[in-house]
PDB file of C-alpha atoms in Angstrom:
ATOM      1  CA  MET T  22       0.174   0.071  -0.049  1.00  0.00           C
ATOM      2  CA  THR T  23       1.282   3.474  -0.568  1.00  0.00           C
ATOM      3  CA  PHE T  24       0.364   6.613   1.329  1.00  0.00           C
ATOM      4  CA  SER T  25       0.773   9.502  -0.811  1.00  0.00           C
ATOM      5  CA  TYR T  26       0.460  12.899   0.883  1.00  0.00           C
ATOM      6  CA  SER T  27       0.009  15.772  -1.734  1.00  0.00           C
ATOM      7  CA  PRO T  28      -2.270  18.584  -0.526  1.00  0.00           C
ATOM      8  CA  ARG T  29      -2.056  20.289  -4.061  1.00  0.00           C
ATOM      9  CA  VAL T  30      -3.506  18.623  -7.155  1.00  0.00           C
ATOM     10  CA  THR T  31      -1.087  20.513  -9.674  1.00  0.00           C
ATOM     11  CA  GLY T  32       2.137  22.608  -9.187  1.00  0.00           C
ATOM     12  CA  ARG T  33       4.814  22.846  -6.492  1.00  0.00           C
ATOM     13  CA  HIS T  34       3.664  22.679  -2.769  1.00  0.00           C
ATOM     14  CA  ALA T  35       4.265  25.629  -0.572  1.00  0.00           C
ATOM     15  CA  GLN T  36       6.089  25.132   2.691  1.00  0.00           C
ATOM     16  CA  SER T  37       2.987  26.091   4.569  1.00  0.00           C
ATOM     17  CA  GLN T  38       1.478  22.798   3.295  1.00  0.00           C
ATOM     18  CA  ARG T  39       3.993  20.481   5.085  1.00  0.00           C
ATOM     19  CA  ASN T  40       1.848  19.927   8.105  1.00  0.00           C
ATOM     20  CA  LEU T  41      -1.781  20.008   7.309  1.00  0.00           C
ATOM     21  CA  ILE T  42      -2.346  16.585   8.480  1.00  0.00           C
ATOM     22  CA  LYS T  43      -2.119  17.200  12.359  1.00  0.00           C
ATOM     23  CA  MET T  44      -2.102  14.937  15.252  1.00  0.00           C
ATOM     24  CA  ALA T  45      -4.479  16.268  18.004  1.00  0.00           C
ATOM     25  CA  ASP T  46      -2.612  15.610  21.149  1.00  0.00           C
ATOM     26  CA  ALA T  47       0.036  13.412  22.614  1.00  0.00           C
ATOM     27  CA  THR T  48      -2.231  10.290  22.508  1.00  0.00           C
ATOM     28  CA  SER T  49      -2.846  10.411  18.721  1.00  0.00           C
ATOM     29  CA  GLN T  50      -0.916   7.739  16.753  1.00  0.00           C
ATOM     30  CA  ILE T  51       0.002   6.843  13.229  1.00  0.00           C
ATOM     31  CA  TYR T  52       1.011   3.195  12.441  1.00  0.00           C
ATOM     32  CA  PHE T  53       2.877   2.514   9.084  1.00  0.00           C
ATOM     33  CA  ASP T  54       3.198  -1.296   8.427  1.00  0.00           C
ATOM     34  CA  GLU T  55       4.808  -2.578   5.339  1.00  0.00           C
ATOM     35  CA  CYS T  56       3.920   0.231   2.965  1.00  0.00           C
ATOM     36  CA  THR T  57       5.292   3.276   0.925  1.00  0.00           C
ATOM     37  CA  LEU T  58       5.375   6.966   1.960  1.00  0.00           C
ATOM     38  CA  GLN T  59       5.204   9.223  -0.800  1.00  0.00           C
ATOM     39  CA  LEU T  60       5.776  12.593   0.241  1.00  0.00           C
ATOM     40  CA  PRO T  61       5.572  16.096  -1.584  1.00  0.00           C
ATOM     41  CA  ASP T  62       8.124  18.344  -2.957  1.00  0.00           C
ATOM     42  CA  SER T  63       7.872  20.398   0.096  1.00  0.00           C
ATOM     43  CA  GLY T  64       8.016  17.566   2.455  1.00  0.00           C
ATOM     44  CA  TRP T  65       5.860  16.589   5.788  1.00  0.00           C
ATOM     45  CA  GLN T  66       5.967  17.556   9.051  1.00  0.00           C
ATOM     46  CA  LEU T  67       4.392  15.620  12.014  1.00  0.00           C
ATOM     47  CA  THR T  68       4.073  16.697  15.488  1.00  0.00           C
ATOM     48  CA  LYS T  69       2.689  15.675  18.947  1.00  0.00           C
ATOM     49  CA  GLY T  70       1.777  11.972  19.385  1.00  0.00           C
ATOM     50  CA  SER T  71       3.330   8.868  18.367  1.00  0.00           C
ATOM     51  CA  ILE T  72       4.448   7.432  14.804  1.00  0.00           C
ATOM     52  CA  PHE T  73       5.085   3.581  14.564  1.00  0.00           C
ATOM     53  CA  PHE T  74       7.111   1.916  11.927  1.00  0.00           C
ATOM     54  CA  ASP T  75       6.626  -1.873  11.362  1.00  0.00           C
ATOM     55  CA  ASN T  76       7.974  -4.337   8.794  1.00  0.00           C
ATOM     56  CA  LYS T  77       9.260  -2.834   5.599  1.00  0.00           C
ATOM     57  CA  VAL T  78       8.380   0.827   5.358  1.00  0.00           C
ATOM     58  CA  THR T  79       9.705   2.784   2.366  1.00  0.00           C
ATOM     59  CA  VAL T  80       9.810   6.720   2.404  1.00  0.00           C
ATOM     60  CA  ASN T  81      10.267   8.463  -0.696  1.00  0.00           C
ATOM     61  CA  GLY T  82      10.816  12.352  -0.082  1.00  0.00           C
ATOM     62  CA  ASN T  83      13.315  15.030  -0.726  1.00  0.00           C
ATOM     63  CA  THR T  84      17.081  15.134   0.134  1.00  0.00           C
ATOM     64  CA  THR T  85      16.931  18.744   1.872  1.00  0.00           C
ATOM     65  CA  GLN T  86      16.250  19.571   5.513  1.00  0.00           C
ATOM     66  CA  ALA T  87      13.868  22.220   4.208  1.00  0.00           C
ATOM     67  CA  ASN T  88      11.946  19.823   2.305  1.00  0.00           C
ATOM     68  CA  SER T  89      12.353  16.914   4.774  1.00  0.00           C
ATOM     69  CA  PHE T  90      10.206  14.244   6.509  1.00  0.00           C
ATOM     70  CA  GLU T  91      10.254  16.440   9.609  1.00  0.00           C
ATOM     71  CA  LEU T  92       9.557  14.945  12.863  1.00  0.00           C
ATOM     72  CA  GLY T  93       8.741  17.425  15.700  1.00  0.00           C
ATOM     73  CA  ASN T  94       9.095  21.230  15.401  1.00  0.00           C
ATOM     74  CA  GLY T  95      11.579  22.062  18.001  1.00  0.00           C
ATOM     75  CA  LEU T  96       9.261  23.015  20.747  1.00  0.00           C
ATOM     76  CA  ALA T  97       8.319  20.552  23.596  1.00  0.00           C
ATOM     77  CA  THR T  98       4.625  20.951  22.809  1.00  0.00           C
ATOM     78  CA  GLY T  99       5.389  19.601  19.205  1.00  0.00           C
ATOM     79  CA  ASP T 100       7.680  16.515  20.279  1.00  0.00           C
ATOM     80  CA  LEU T 101       6.810  13.165  18.540  1.00  0.00           C
ATOM     81  CA  ASN T 102       7.425   9.745  20.082  1.00  0.00           C
ATOM     82  CA  ILE T 103       9.029   7.421  17.029  1.00  0.00           C
ATOM     83  CA  GLN T 104       8.572   3.852  17.619  1.00  0.00           C
ATOM     84  CA  LEU T 105      10.754   1.484  15.356  1.00  0.00           C
ATOM     85  CA  LEU T 106       9.050  -2.010  16.176  1.00  0.00           C
ATOM     86  CA  SER T 107      10.814  -5.284  16.346  1.00  0.00           C
ATOM     87  CA  GLY T 108      10.163  -5.968  12.796  1.00  0.00           C
ATOM     88  CA  ALA T 109      10.844  -2.666  11.329  1.00  0.00           C
ATOM     89  CA  TRP T 110      13.028  -2.156   8.320  1.00  0.00           C
ATOM     90  CA  LEU T 111      13.002   1.483   7.198  1.00  0.00           C
ATOM     91  CA  ASP T 112      14.160   2.258   3.486  1.00  0.00           C
ATOM     92  CA  ASN T 113      14.796   6.036   3.274  1.00  0.00           C
ATOM     93  CA  PHE T 114      15.101   7.661  -0.005  1.00  0.00           C
ATOM     94  CA  GLY T 115      15.175  11.281   1.337  1.00  0.00           C
ATOM     95  CA  TYR T 116      15.913  13.242   4.427  1.00  0.00           C
ATOM     96  CA  ILE T 117      14.194  12.317   7.715  1.00  0.00           C
ATOM     97  CA  TYR T 118      14.875  15.192  10.144  1.00  0.00           C
ATOM     98  CA  TYR T 119      14.156  14.624  13.935  1.00  0.00           C
ATOM     99  CA  ASN T 120      13.497  18.017  15.131  1.00  0.00           C
ATOM    100  CA  ALA T 121      13.095  17.603  18.958  1.00  0.00           C
ATOM    101  CA  SER T 122      13.144  20.170  21.720  1.00  0.00           C
ATOM    102  CA  ASN T 123      16.106  20.866  23.582  1.00  0.00           C
TER     103      ASN T 123
END
């Protein structure tokens, strides 16, 4: 299965479109299991909650930090819990940026 996040049908994506999918709070969860993530040219930013990777997950994204698959936003309120489960195999074709609070 492929999850393709593309907030725009045509043309380039704006940086403001990186975080249109939002997790409500720290109890929110997204679980990726044996799938492909196809990210837009602007990348994707997730904050709050937890993200789980299990079995083979392929991430197709961009190769710059500015357009990365960004996990967190540098603020404590936006920290994301990242879980690589025991069967996880992550194939990354892009830039994954862990932006945790200090």
